[in-house]
Amino acid sequence: MDTTVYVPVDGTRAVRARDLTKTYGSGEAAVHALAGVDVDFAAGEFTAIMGPSGSGKSTLMHLLAGLDTATSGQAFVGTTDVTALNDSALTKLRRDRVGFVFQQFNLLPMFTAEQNITLPVELAGGTVDRQWFGTLVETLGLTERLTHRPAEMSGGQQQRVAIARALIAQPDVVFADEPTGNLDSRSGAEVLSFLRRSVRELGRTIIMVTHDPAAAAYADRVVLLADGRIAGDISDPTPESALAGLDALRTLEPNVSTGTTPVVPGAGAR
Amino acid sequence: MTTTTTAPSTGAAGTAPAGAAAVPPKRNNLPTARYTMAQMRRSAGRLTAAGIAILIGTAFVAVTLLAGNVITRTTYDTIAARFADADVLVTTSGSDWRQDVEAVRGTDGVTAAEPVRSAYLNLGDGSAYAYAEGIARPQDDRLMPLELTSGKWPSERGEIAVPDGIAERLGVGVGDEIDIYRWVQTDAETGDGEEVAEPVRVVGVTEDPYDAYAVSGGAVVATAADIEEWGEEPVPGEAFEIAAVLAPSALSGDEPTQAVRDALAAAVVSDGEHAAQTVDERAREISAERTGGEDLVFLVFVLTFAAVALLVAGLVIANTFQVLVAQRTRTLALLRCIGAGRGQLYRSVLLEAAVLGVLASLGGVVVGVLLAQTALFVAPQFDIGVPLPATVTITPQVVLIPLAVGTFVTLVAALAPARNATRVAPLAALRPAETLSVRKGAGRARAVFSALATIGGFALVALGVFLGMNDAVQFGLAATVLGGAISLVGIIIGTVFWLPKVAALLGAIVARTGPASRLAAANTLRNPRRTSATATALLIGVTLIMTMTTGAAAARQTADSTLDETFPVDIMVMSGSGSVPPSAVDTIAGVDAVADVAELYSADAELPDGEYLYLQGADVEDLRATVNDAPALDGLEPGTVLLTEGQMEELDVAEGDTLDVTGTGEAVPLTVVRTDSVGLTGFVGLGDLRQIDPDAMFSQVWASLVPDVDAADALADVQQAMSDDGVMVTGPAAQRAQFEQVINVMLGIVVGLLAVAVVIAVIGVANTLSLSVIERRRESATLRAIGLGKSQLRGMLAVEGMLIAGVGAVLGIVLGLVYGWTGALTALSIMGGVSLTVPWLDLGVVLVVAIIAGLVASVAPARSALKASPVEALGAE
């Protein structure tokens, strides 16, 4: 397998956030989901975003992927400021440069695995790179499943099809939102190792949102989020270190909210 | 959701949880009702389209009933107006009507009495003519419904008063003389007679303020003596009326007293039944008699189309509830888990349908009344010649019938979805949302019934065609119509089995055009039942419209060929009174569009057995040059006569026989030659005709047209050239135009009525798409997240809409062609060879309209689909 082609130059920033803020509501009822986040995600790396419920991790991902509009600040995919794009430019961005893996798999029930995988390329009006398709299918162990429809596959298999779909257009970055949330632990482990292989062997960049320390341990790096702010960073995490980081966050939580967020007095109340 | 699920739990309180679901909880309808109302509020938007479908259907019924009322009321008013200020009407058998009239006049309390008599008159001045009803001037003006605008009432024989409309048309005024044409019998034995023109003087002009004679074009007033002479004796068996004005002493309020009624009844001399009634009673009785047939036929005819519209609306409703139940599967399962019984869920769906049905039907009645009132408001601006009431009459039937029918249709349509709701297993609440679905597939009984109805129906159609082609048109038509209806029912019931396959085929073609189309095609096939039901709703309307247009096209074609046989030439000029002025030939030949002319002479001749034969003669060479089918004249030479097979049978002769024909001249033996052209029967050579009758009348001029000129224009040119001569110019072109107009008007009415069903079906397509969009919210969001553009999403739904509509239209067109052709074969074979044509233009229009409708139907659903943000794809629920 020729993997060298896909390894980007080390140290490149695939995705960046600069003072990214998202506020729901206004005045007294304002809720700050993200309160000025600065974070960089390296290309060719598998990063997990972790945090307790309501920490803003999903909001961060939505803003980075251009699925939602920021209240202020900027989010970059490569050198493109996604917060400045209009709908059609965002559609194009999602087609060519960003891939998604969902918790609910979200495969189209009436299409076979192969049709589901190639759909993004077809929507973009392009032709499928058969060699890349073959590589993906083989890496993800889907060779035998290509003619099956979603209803005929297990959850793990469906999620692998979804990963292949996210990677088919060779995007700059793949966002995965709790990809193992709907899977049993064995299938979950399988999917996570496939995600890691996609990064290590195929040179992809993956940003995964999870609340599961065991899942986060598959990543190269864990970014911890609490109350809409970056609360920690763990390199080469293990399940134990990730859990410890999360626990620390929980015990620290009152301190963090009272100590470091004077501008957001209500944030800790959630 | 939280509010809706808590409601039933109160009713099920105390029962065990999931396991006890099979045990019906307390019979308490209140929580079900509360749950239903909450559910309806949540689904208000989704129910609206279905409601509109029912609303249109019931509005249709309401308008029809209102129109029926208007017809009845107009008839009643007209009849009542004719009796003017009469207080009582004595109805007798008329056997001794003169004595009856005298007896009534002599009855105590009667101040004036007049027989209601009329005569049909043909008035004219030699160039313009008018037909009108003639009525006698009553002795007492209170019995005269008309009013004078100028002049005086006729008081002597030979004087008349004409309605202002006729005065204007004939260009006459007070003091002018015109003729009354009457057919007078000259020989009571043979029934022979002649038309005589009797001069009369116009002494007055009248108006008809109460529209008593508006329907028949106004009434001419003459003296009683003239009307008696011009009219006919009362027909035995038909009621003879005597209108009478009573003295105040004989009236109690507006009613005649019982004493005067008895006295009048006793005074009648005529035998048979008699009665003394008020004008109101009598008008009611006559209008019931007169419109009993008419407005019933009208109502049945229009209500048939209303029924089709309601059937289609029913399909839309059934579809909507099916989808709603499917969408609520999880909620329904949850309700079952917490103790809701099957019956409660069933009643809940039916209650929802009932509420929807009642609300939509009430809306339909209101819309119907408004439409009818608007029509009455607008109608007087067009001169339709019929007096109309100013406002609609809202009877209980107008409100109750549409309300009942609309609610009933909605309830029946919701039965199957309601049953489906009861089939939801409590376990479904625990399953992931994606795999939920209501029972799919169709029963075997349905397949068998559908197949039997389809095959049996078409067999009956085939029998009908066979009968029709063998001259048993009435039985044939009955069989074809019945068979057609049965097979259509079979096909509609069976659509779920085969319609998806057709959709798949069309989808496969469409899918080649791009990924959005491929998605659309796949989506269309996801739920075959829903696609079938939606397309079927459209199929019904399209099939019926196409049947009508195909039948009309066949009728046109067949009529064309029949007209060609009946009219051997392009243009015929004849006189109403007998002979054509000799100058006509040159005048006609002088018209640019005319190529050749032939002079025709005619004579009545007698055959040896006493039969008469109408003979026409012309110069054979001239004739050959003018007729369309010259070879048809091949046998016509001196000493022969052309006869059709029908006429040969009538005269009891065979081809080749010799007929001795006698006219005013000498007897001539003529050999019978067969012709197929009805227009050429009785033709002989001019020489023979002159021998038979030296004074044969110059009766017609035949003309052929220069090739490629427009026949209708040429006809108009000839009419123009001959306008001063009082002749009649006809030709197949004119006949064709008339026939065409009749067909087009009928077709227009029928298609217009059916269009309502199509509109409802299109609403159904939009509804199905909307519901699918709601169902596929997460999927749309996913597609958007992986790169589906807004326009692609819009395009996808447009293709889905067009695909569903297209399938319905294509199948409807095919079925319509089959039904139209079989119908035409059955009904028209008796007229000769039926040409089965494909009305390509109509077909194209139907297809394009259906596809555009599908496109339009996708607009609103696409707007709602676009509201789904890609973020929703990421959400857990």
Coordinates of C-alpha atoms in Angstrom, one line a residue, chain B residues 16 245 264 287 336 399 403 408 453 498 514 583 604 686 698 704 762 803 823 854 859-860:
Chain B
A16 CA -49.5 -2.3 35.0
V245 CA -109.3 36.5 -10.4
L264 CA -115.3 25.9 -8.9
S287 CA -92.1 22.9 -11.8
R336 CA -49.4 1.3 24.1
V399 CA -75.5 22.3 4.1
L403 CA -71.3 18.0 5.4
F408 CA -68.2 10.2 5.7
A453 CA -62.4 -7.0 -11.5
W498 CA -47.7 -2.9 -10.5
G514 CA -27.8 13.1 -12.4
S583 CA -79.1 34.4 -61.4
D604 CA -91.6 14.5 -57.4
L686 CA -81.1 16.2 -66.6
F698 CA -84.4 24.8 -60.2
S704 CA -66.8 22.7 -55.6
V762 CA -52.2 17.6 -7.4
L803 CA -42.0 11.4 -11.3
G823 CA -66.1 3.4 -26.1
G854 CA -45.8 17.7 -10.1
V859 CA -42.2 23.9 -4.4
A860 CA -43.7 24.1 -0.9

